[in-house]
Short mmCIF file of N, CA, C and O in Angstrom, two decimals:
data_model
loop_
_atom_site.label_atom_id
_atom_site.label_comp_id
_atom_site.label_asym_id
_atom_site.label_seq_id
_atom_site.Cartn_x
_atom_site.Cartn_y
_atom_site.Cartn_z
N UNK A 19 38.77 45.29 93.95
CA UNK A 19 39.36 44.02 93.49
C UNK A 19 38.32 42.57 93.61
O UNK A 19 37.99 42.75 94.57
N UNK A 20 38.48 41.72 92.98
CA UNK A 20 37.64 40.64 93.19
C UNK A 20 38.01 39.78 94.09
O UNK A 20 37.74 39.32 95.08
N UNK A 21 39.65 39.54 94.01
CA UNK A 21 40.31 38.38 94.64
C UNK A 21 40.75 39.25 95.58
O UNK A 21 41.31 40.55 95.60
N UNK A 22 41.40 38.33 96.63
CA UNK A 22 42.11 38.92 97.87
C UNK A 22 43.48 39.84 97.13
O UNK A 22 44.34 39.40 96.64
N UNK A 23 43.93 40.79 97.80
CA UNK A 23 45.01 41.63 97.13
C UNK A 23 45.94 42.36 98.51
O UNK A 23 45.15 42.75 99.65
N UNK A 24 46.91 42.01 98.62
CA UNK A 24 47.73 43.06 99.81
C UNK A 24 48.81 43.79 99.16
O UNK A 24 49.42 43.81 98.17
N UNK A 25 48.41 45.27 99.56
CA UNK A 25 49.30 46.34 99.55
C UNK A 25 49.96 46.84 100.70
O UNK A 25 49.36 47.15 101.68
N UNK A 26 51.38 46.65 100.56
CA UNK A 26 52.20 47.41 101.73
C UNK A 26 52.95 48.37 101.71
O UNK A 26 53.37 48.53 100.37
N UNK A 27 52.78 49.28 102.72
CA UNK A 27 53.46 50.78 102.30
C UNK A 27 54.13 50.84 103.71
O UNK A 27 54.79 51.81 103.48
N UNK A 28 55.02 49.71 103.96
CA UNK A 28 56.24 49.79 104.87
C UNK A 28 57.40 50.10 104.47
O UNK A 28 57.53 49.58 103.01
N UNK A 29 58.54 50.16 104.98
CA UNK A 29 59.73 50.00 104.22
C UNK A 29 60.25 51.90 103.54
O UNK A 29 61.40 51.77 103.39
N UNK A 30 59.29 52.57 103.55
CA UNK A 30 59.67 53.86 102.51
C UNK A 30 58.56 54.90 103.20
O UNK A 30 57.37 54.56 103.37
N UNK A 31 59.14 56.15 103.11
CA UNK A 31 58.28 56.98 103.76
C UNK A 31 57.39 57.67 102.58
O UNK A 31 56.52 58.72 102.98
N UNK A 32 57.67 57.18 101.45
CA UNK A 32 56.86 58.00 100.43
C UNK A 32 56.33 56.81 99.45
O UNK A 32 57.29 56.19 98.86
N UNK A 33 55.31 56.88 98.75
CA UNK A 33 54.78 55.88 98.03
C UNK A 33 54.25 56.54 96.88
O UNK A 33 53.45 57.70 96.80
N UNK A 34 54.05 55.90 95.78
CA UNK A 34 53.40 56.22 94.42
C UNK A 34 52.58 55.38 93.86
O UNK A 34 53.19 53.99 93.64
N UNK A 35 51.29 55.45 93.49
CA UNK A 35 50.68 54.28 92.81
C UNK A 35 50.44 54.62 91.32
O UNK A 35 50.03 56.16 91.21
N UNK A 36 50.89 53.78 90.60
CA UNK A 36 50.63 54.12 89.37
C UNK A 36 50.16 52.95 88.63
O UNK A 36 50.00 51.94 88.86
N UNK A 37 49.27 53.36 87.32
CA UNK A 37 49.01 52.29 86.70
C UNK A 37 47.81 53.08 85.27
O UNK A 37 47.47 54.25 85.38
N UNK A 38 47.49 52.06 84.56
CA UNK A 38 46.51 52.72 83.45
C UNK A 38 45.17 53.14 84.10
O UNK A 38 44.85 52.77 85.28
N UNK A 39 44.53 54.02 83.33
CA UNK A 39 43.13 54.29 83.87
C UNK A 39 42.36 52.94 83.98
O UNK A 39 42.23 52.06 83.16
N UNK A 40 41.59 52.99 85.13
CA UNK A 40 40.52 51.86 85.49
C UNK A 40 41.47 50.62 86.00
O UNK A 40 40.91 49.99 86.11
N UNK A 41 42.96 50.87 86.21
CA UNK A 41 43.41 49.67 87.00
C UNK A 41 43.25 49.44 88.53
O UNK A 41 43.81 48.34 88.94
N UNK A 42 42.43 50.36 89.16
CA UNK A 42 42.42 50.11 90.45
C UNK A 42 43.21 50.99 91.50
O UNK A 42 42.88 50.92 92.57
N UNK A 43 43.74 52.24 91.00
CA UNK A 43 44.62 52.98 91.99
C UNK A 43 43.53 53.38 92.98
O UNK A 43 43.79 53.55 94.19
N UNK A 44 42.41 54.13 92.60
CA UNK A 44 41.40 54.57 93.30
C UNK A 44 40.82 53.63 94.40
O UNK A 44 40.50 54.24 95.44
N UNK A 45 40.60 52.35 94.00
CA UNK A 45 40.01 51.21 94.85
C UNK A 45 40.84 50.99 96.11
O UNK A 45 40.12 50.85 97.13
N UNK A 46 42.07 51.42 96.15
CA UNK A 46 43.12 51.25 97.11
C UNK A 46 42.52 52.49 98.00
O UNK A 46 42.89 52.11 99.17
N UNK A 47 42.42 53.56 97.71
CA UNK A 47 42.28 54.64 98.32
C UNK A 47 40.87 54.31 99.10
O UNK A 47 40.78 54.72 100.12
N UNK A 48 39.99 54.13 98.30
CA UNK A 48 38.57 53.97 98.74
C UNK A 48 38.64 52.85 99.90
O UNK A 48 37.78 52.74 100.89
N UNK A 49 39.36 51.65 99.85
CA UNK A 49 39.33 50.69 100.70
C UNK A 49 39.99 51.07 102.19
O UNK A 49 39.54 51.05 103.17
N UNK A 50 41.17 52.08 102.22
CA UNK A 50 41.86 52.65 103.02
C UNK A 50 40.83 53.45 103.82
O UNK A 50 40.89 53.36 105.08
N UNK A 51 40.07 54.29 103.27
CA UNK A 51 39.31 55.19 103.69
C UNK A 51 37.85 54.63 104.52
O UNK A 51 37.66 54.84 105.51
N UNK A 52 37.76 53.66 103.63
CA UNK A 52 36.20 52.97 104.25
C UNK A 52 36.71 52.18 105.35
O UNK A 52 36.13 52.24 106.58
N UNK A 53 38.22 51.64 105.59
CA UNK A 53 38.65 50.73 106.83
C UNK A 53 38.35 51.84 107.87
O UNK A 53 38.13 51.50 109.10
N UNK A 54 39.10 52.96 107.66
CA UNK A 54 39.73 54.01 108.77
C UNK A 54 37.97 54.67 109.29
O UNK A 54 38.01 55.11 110.18
N UNK A 55 37.17 55.02 108.22
CA UNK A 55 36.21 55.88 108.75
C UNK A 55 34.62 55.40 108.36
O UNK A 55 33.94 55.92 108.49
N UNK A 56 34.66 54.34 107.65
CA UNK A 56 33.40 53.69 107.24
C UNK A 56 32.65 54.10 105.98
O UNK A 56 31.40 53.62 105.98
N UNK A 57 33.41 54.81 105.48
CA UNK A 57 32.79 55.48 104.10
C UNK A 57 33.80 55.81 103.26
O UNK A 57 35.10 55.60 103.39
N UNK A 58 33.76 55.79 101.93
CA UNK A 58 34.44 56.21 101.02
C UNK A 58 34.34 57.76 100.43
O UNK A 58 33.78 58.41 100.85
N UNK A 59 35.04 58.16 99.32
CA UNK A 59 34.94 59.34 98.57
C UNK A 59 33.57 59.86 98.27
O UNK A 59 33.63 60.82 98.13
N UNK A 60 32.67 58.81 97.87
CA UNK A 60 31.51 59.13 97.60
C UNK A 60 30.53 59.12 98.45
O UNK A 60 29.57 59.42 98.44
N UNK A 61 30.83 59.03 100.00
CA UNK A 61 30.12 59.22 101.11
C UNK A 61 29.62 57.73 101.75
O UNK A 61 29.74 56.87 101.10
N UNK A 62 29.22 57.94 102.89
CA UNK A 62 28.67 56.72 103.70
C UNK A 62 27.31 56.16 103.30
O UNK A 62 27.21 54.84 103.31
N UNK A 63 26.73 56.83 102.59
CA UNK A 63 25.23 56.11 101.86
C UNK A 63 25.48 55.27 100.93
O UNK A 63 24.95 54.37 100.87
N UNK A 64 26.44 55.26 100.06
CA UNK A 64 26.56 54.57 99.08
C UNK A 64 27.90 53.68 98.97
O UNK A 64 28.49 53.16 97.86
N UNK A 65 28.34 53.17 100.19
CA UNK A 65 29.39 52.34 100.32
C UNK A 65 29.18 50.84 99.45
O UNK A 65 30.11 50.53 99.21
N UNK A 66 27.93 50.49 99.17
CA UNK A 66 27.66 49.30 98.66
C UNK A 66 28.33 49.47 97.18
O UNK A 66 28.66 48.22 96.52
N UNK A 67 28.76 50.52 96.75
CA UNK A 67 29.16 50.97 95.52
C UNK A 67 30.81 50.38 95.43
O UNK A 67 31.27 50.01 94.54
N UNK A 68 31.07 49.91 96.49
CA UNK A 68 32.68 49.70 96.75
C UNK A 68 32.71 48.01 96.39
O UNK A 68 33.79 47.60 96.10
N UNK A 69 31.63 47.42 96.57
CA UNK A 69 31.69 45.88 96.01
C UNK A 69 31.71 45.84 94.73
O UNK A 69 31.28 46.18 94.11
N UNK A 70 32.58 44.70 94.36
CA UNK A 70 32.77 44.25 93.26
C UNK A 70 31.65 43.81 92.29
O UNK A 70 31.00 43.06 93.00
N UNK A 71 31.08 44.22 91.06
CA UNK A 71 30.21 44.06 90.58
C UNK A 71 29.54 42.26 90.47
O UNK A 71 28.68 41.76 90.33
N UNK A 72 30.98 41.47 90.64
CA UNK A 72 30.60 40.26 90.36
C UNK A 72 30.76 39.25 91.62
O UNK A 72 30.81 38.04 92.09
N UNK A 73 30.62 40.36 93.10
CA UNK A 73 30.54 39.67 94.46
C UNK A 73 29.45 40.10 95.18
O UNK A 73 28.83 41.24 94.69
N UNK A 74 29.19 39.72 96.13
CA UNK A 74 28.08 40.02 97.06
C UNK A 74 28.33 40.40 98.62
O UNK A 74 27.43 41.13 99.10
N UNK A 75 29.70 41.19 98.60
CA UNK A 75 30.26 41.43 99.68
C UNK A 75 31.82 42.01 99.43
O UNK A 75 32.17 41.61 98.83
N UNK A 76 32.22 42.46 100.48
CA UNK A 76 33.59 43.07 100.77
C UNK A 76 34.13 42.67 102.02
O UNK A 76 33.50 43.09 103.18
N UNK A 77 35.38 42.83 102.14
CA UNK A 77 36.09 42.68 103.47
C UNK A 77 37.47 43.46 103.51
O UNK A 77 38.27 43.18 102.18
N UNK A 78 37.48 44.47 104.23
CA UNK A 78 38.99 45.46 104.05
C UNK A 78 39.57 45.31 105.68
O UNK A 78 39.01 45.24 106.45
N UNK A 79 40.91 44.90 105.37
CA UNK A 79 41.90 44.84 106.83
C UNK A 79 42.89 45.68 106.50
O UNK A 79 43.66 45.92 105.57
N UNK A 80 43.15 46.74 107.30
CA UNK A 80 44.03 47.61 107.35
C UNK A 80 45.00 47.70 108.59
O UNK A 80 44.22 48.06 109.73
N UNK A 81 46.06 47.30 108.26
CA UNK A 81 46.98 47.27 109.93
C UNK A 81 48.22 48.42 109.67
O UNK A 81 48.33 48.68 108.40
N UNK A 82 48.46 49.18 110.74
CA UNK A 82 49.03 50.36 110.98
C UNK A 82 49.63 50.43 112.03
O UNK A 82 49.03 49.69 113.29
N UNK A 83 50.45 50.99 112.27
CA UNK A 83 51.44 51.36 113.42
C UNK A 83 51.46 52.83 113.90
O UNK A 83 51.49 53.88 113.08
N UNK A 84 51.00 52.92 115.15
CA UNK A 84 50.92 54.70 115.59
C UNK A 84 51.46 54.57 117.03
O UNK A 84 51.13 53.92 117.96
N UNK A 85 52.48 55.42 117.10
CA UNK A 85 53.36 55.59 118.35
C UNK A 85 53.83 54.10 118.71
O UNK A 85 53.85 53.81 120.10
N UNK A 86 54.12 53.21 117.80
CA UNK A 86 54.67 51.81 118.33
C UNK A 86 53.81 50.94 118.56
O UNK A 86 54.35 49.90 118.94
N UNK A 87 52.60 51.27 118.39
CA UNK A 87 51.44 50.39 118.74
C UNK A 87 50.68 49.90 117.33
O UNK A 87 50.57 50.86 116.78
N UNK A 88 50.74 48.73 117.04
CA UNK A 88 49.83 48.04 116.16
C UNK A 88 48.64 47.51 116.17
O UNK A 88 48.34 47.64 117.42
N UNK A 89 47.89 48.37 115.05
CA UNK A 89 46.39 48.27 114.96
C UNK A 89 45.82 47.58 114.03
O UNK A 89 46.71 47.77 112.84
N UNK A 90 44.88 46.88 114.00
CA UNK A 90 44.05 46.22 112.75
C UNK A 90 42.65 46.70 112.96
O UNK A 90 41.78 46.68 113.63
N UNK A 91 42.37 47.36 111.72
CA UNK A 91 41.02 47.51 111.15
C UNK A 91 40.25 46.62 110.51
O UNK A 91 40.76 46.39 109.41
N UNK A 92 39.02 46.08 110.81
CA UNK A 92 38.38 45.13 109.60
C UNK A 92 37.02 45.28 109.59
O UNK A 92 36.47 45.76 110.63
N UNK A 93 36.69 45.59 108.34
CA UNK A 93 35.20 46.07 108.26
C UNK A 93 34.93 45.26 106.80
O UNK A 93 35.68 44.80 105.96
N UNK A 94 33.47 44.86 106.92
CA UNK A 94 32.89 43.97 105.99
C UNK A 94 31.68 44.81 105.38
O UNK A 94 31.04 45.57 106.42
N UNK A 95 31.07 44.26 104.76
CA UNK A 95 30.08 44.87 104.11
C UNK A 95 29.28 44.03 102.98
O UNK A 95 30.18 43.30 102.27
N UNK A 96 28.12 43.63 102.95
CA UNK A 96 27.29 42.75 102.50
C UNK A 96 26.17 43.48 101.48
O UNK A 96 25.59 44.40 101.85
#
């Protein structure tokens, strides 16, 4: 996504992402995976592929709660 997006997974134990082909569903999983592990489904060496073709950088923030403790992960790539 070129512009900032917020996706909230709170409030329900089960979620489904749906949309037409190319609408960005996989991009959401790539962003979460990149935030957590520093790489995406294509591997760590090609993370630059996550950057929108009309942008020169990316930023991902992922907030989650584990055992009652709130965590925030923020990763950027240029």
